Amino acid sequence: WTALAQAIIVPRCASASCHGGSPPPAFPQLDADAGWAAMVNVQSQQVVMDLVEPGDPDQSWLVLRLRGEGGRPYMPLGDAQLTADEIAAVEAWIANGALDD
């Protein structure tokens, strides 16, 4: 989690206009210290599905949003969209149990 948070989640998602701060403008808070607990086994506020379902990227709302699936826009919005390799890194973390190191 730490490497993923430092390389992708915090710089791309935890801005003051999106998922950063306490409280953040948008659910959930994705600052480095709060992000893991705010996503893993936590139900989305948009659909009946966990944000991160450990072991199952295809059943994780985070992944669907990063891919631009589920009838909603890609996350992050605008020019900050993740590359295919970055999305694959998030998917691999989830597939491997979404562990907090």
mmCIF file of C-alpha atoms in Angstrom:
data_model
loop_
_atom_site.group_PDB
_atom_site.id
_atom_site.type_symbol
_atom_site.label_atom_id
_atom_site.label_comp_id
_atom_site.label_asym_id
_atom_site.label_seq_id
_atom_site.Cartn_x
_atom_site.Cartn_y
_atom_site.Cartn_z
ATOM 1 C CA TRP A 1 0.000 0.000 0.000
ATOM 2 C CA THR A 2 2.714 2.483 0.925
ATOM 3 C CA ALA A 3 4.412 2.378 -2.489
ATOM 4 C CA LEU A 4 1.077 2.532 -4.321
ATOM 5 C CA ALA A 5 -0.095 5.452 -2.185
ATOM 6 C CA GLN A 6 3.143 7.389 -2.702
ATOM 7 C CA ALA A 7 3.418 6.749 -6.441
ATOM 8 C CA ILE A 8 -0.211 6.917 -7.577
ATOM 9 C CA ILE A 9 -2.992 7.496 -5.056
ATOM 10 C CA VAL A 10 -1.760 10.542 -3.164
ATOM 11 C CA PRO A 11 -0.273 12.538 -6.059
ATOM 12 C CA ARG A 12 -3.141 11.781 -8.467
ATOM 13 C CA CYS A 13 -6.187 11.562 -6.184
ATOM 14 C CA ALA A 14 -5.618 13.299 -2.841
ATOM 15 C CA SER A 15 -5.736 16.892 -4.050
ATOM 16 C CA ALA A 16 -7.559 19.602 -2.131
ATOM 17 C CA SER A 17 -10.214 19.648 -4.882
ATOM 18 C CA CYS A 18 -10.957 15.909 -4.759
ATOM 19 C CA HIS A 19 -10.034 13.297 -2.137
ATOM 20 C CA GLY A 20 -7.564 15.221 0.030
ATOM 21 C CA GLY A 21 -8.039 17.020 3.304
ATOM 22 C CA SER A 22 -10.183 16.340 6.329
ATOM 23 C CA PRO A 23 -12.910 16.182 5.353
ATOM 24 C CA PRO A 24 -12.227 15.896 1.630
ATOM 25 C CA PRO A 25 -14.564 17.470 -0.933
ATOM 26 C CA ALA A 26 -15.265 13.968 -2.344
ATOM 27 C CA PHE A 27 -15.613 10.639 -0.532
ATOM 28 C CA PRO A 28 -13.356 8.902 0.450
ATOM 29 C CA GLN A 29 -10.349 10.634 1.972
ATOM 30 C CA LEU A 30 -7.264 9.329 0.147
ATOM 31 C CA ASP A 31 -4.415 11.011 1.980
ATOM 32 C CA ALA A 32 -1.559 8.579 2.670
ATOM 33 C CA ASP A 33 -2.484 8.072 6.327
ATOM 34 C CA ALA A 34 -6.220 7.639 5.762
ATOM 35 C CA GLY A 35 -6.500 6.109 2.287
ATOM 36 C CA TRP A 36 -6.169 2.409 3.035
ATOM 37 C CA ALA A 37 -8.744 2.360 5.839
ATOM 38 C CA ALA A 38 -11.061 4.602 3.818
ATOM 39 C CA MET A 39 -11.187 2.178 0.878
ATOM 40 C CA VAL A 40 -10.579 -1.452 1.836
ATOM 41 C CA ASN A 41 -13.835 -3.262 2.704
ATOM 42 C CA VAL A 42 -15.675 0.088 2.700
ATOM 43 C CA GLN A 43 -18.909 0.349 0.739
ATOM 44 C CA SER A 44 -19.126 2.952 -1.977
ATOM 45 C CA GLN A 45 -21.569 5.816 -1.492
ATOM 46 C CA GLN A 46 -22.535 5.511 -5.173
ATOM 47 C CA VAL A 47 -23.267 1.797 -5.666
ATOM 48 C CA VAL A 48 -23.752 -1.331 -3.569
ATOM 49 C CA MET A 49 -20.161 -2.509 -3.827
ATOM 50 C CA ASP A 50 -16.995 -2.062 -1.804
ATOM 51 C CA LEU A 51 -14.502 0.535 -2.947
ATOM 52 C CA VAL A 52 -11.795 -2.135 -2.643
ATOM 53 C CA GLU A 53 -12.753 -5.811 -2.384
ATOM 54 C CA PRO A 54 -9.511 -7.586 -1.407
ATOM 55 C CA GLY A 55 -8.634 -10.296 -3.913
ATOM 56 C CA ASP A 56 -11.169 -9.154 -6.524
ATOM 57 C CA PRO A 57 -10.321 -6.112 -8.655
ATOM 58 C CA ASP A 58 -13.366 -6.663 -10.889
ATOM 59 C CA GLN A 59 -15.647 -6.281 -7.849
ATOM 60 C CA SER A 60 -13.866 -3.148 -6.600
ATOM 61 C CA TRP A 61 -15.564 0.176 -7.342
ATOM 62 C CA LEU A 62 -12.168 1.885 -7.370
ATOM 63 C CA VAL A 63 -11.035 -0.225 -10.318
ATOM 64 C CA LEU A 64 -14.283 0.281 -12.218
ATOM 65 C CA ARG A 65 -13.893 4.042 -11.807
ATOM 66 C CA LEU A 66 -10.227 3.985 -12.842
ATOM 67 C CA ARG A 67 -11.230 2.036 -15.969
ATOM 68 C CA GLY A 68 -14.141 4.385 -16.699
ATOM 69 C CA GLU A 69 -16.735 1.608 -16.313
ATOM 70 C CA GLY A 70 -19.962 1.552 -14.341
ATOM 71 C CA GLY A 71 -21.623 4.428 -16.154
ATOM 72 C CA ARG A 72 -19.455 7.070 -14.508
ATOM 73 C CA PRO A 73 -16.494 9.121 -15.769
ATOM 74 C CA TYR A 74 -12.916 7.977 -15.431
ATOM 75 C CA MET A 75 -11.183 8.760 -12.183
ATOM 76 C CA PRO A 76 -9.161 10.780 -11.618
ATOM 77 C CA LEU A 77 -10.976 13.448 -13.594
ATOM 78 C CA GLY A 78 -9.300 15.622 -16.206
ATOM 79 C CA ASP A 79 -5.674 15.269 -17.210
ATOM 80 C CA ALA A 80 -4.711 13.140 -14.201
ATOM 81 C CA GLN A 81 -6.039 9.846 -15.616
ATOM 82 C CA LEU A 82 -3.919 6.829 -14.806
ATOM 83 C CA THR A 83 -1.958 4.949 -17.431
ATOM 84 C CA ALA A 84 -2.679 1.300 -18.200
ATOM 85 C CA ASP A 85 0.407 0.337 -16.158
ATOM 86 C CA GLU A 86 -0.769 2.381 -13.165
ATOM 87 C CA ILE A 87 -4.228 0.806 -13.295
ATOM 88 C CA ALA A 88 -2.567 -2.616 -13.544
ATOM 89 C CA ALA A 89 -0.565 -1.806 -10.390
ATOM 90 C CA VAL A 90 -3.771 -0.961 -8.498
ATOM 91 C CA GLU A 91 -5.432 -4.130 -9.808
ATOM 92 C CA ALA A 92 -2.409 -6.242 -8.771
ATOM 93 C CA TRP A 93 -2.437 -4.749 -5.267
ATOM 94 C CA ILE A 94 -6.136 -5.606 -4.909
ATOM 95 C CA ALA A 95 -5.712 -9.086 -6.456
ATOM 96 C CA ASN A 96 -2.960 -9.786 -3.931
ATOM 97 C CA GLY A 97 -5.240 -8.987 -1.003
ATOM 98 C CA ALA A 98 -5.077 -5.168 -0.817
ATOM 99 C CA LEU A 99 -2.667 -5.401 2.097
ATOM 100 C CA ASP A 100 -1.651 -2.447 4.239
ATOM 101 C CA ASP A 101 2.064 -2.572 4.854
#
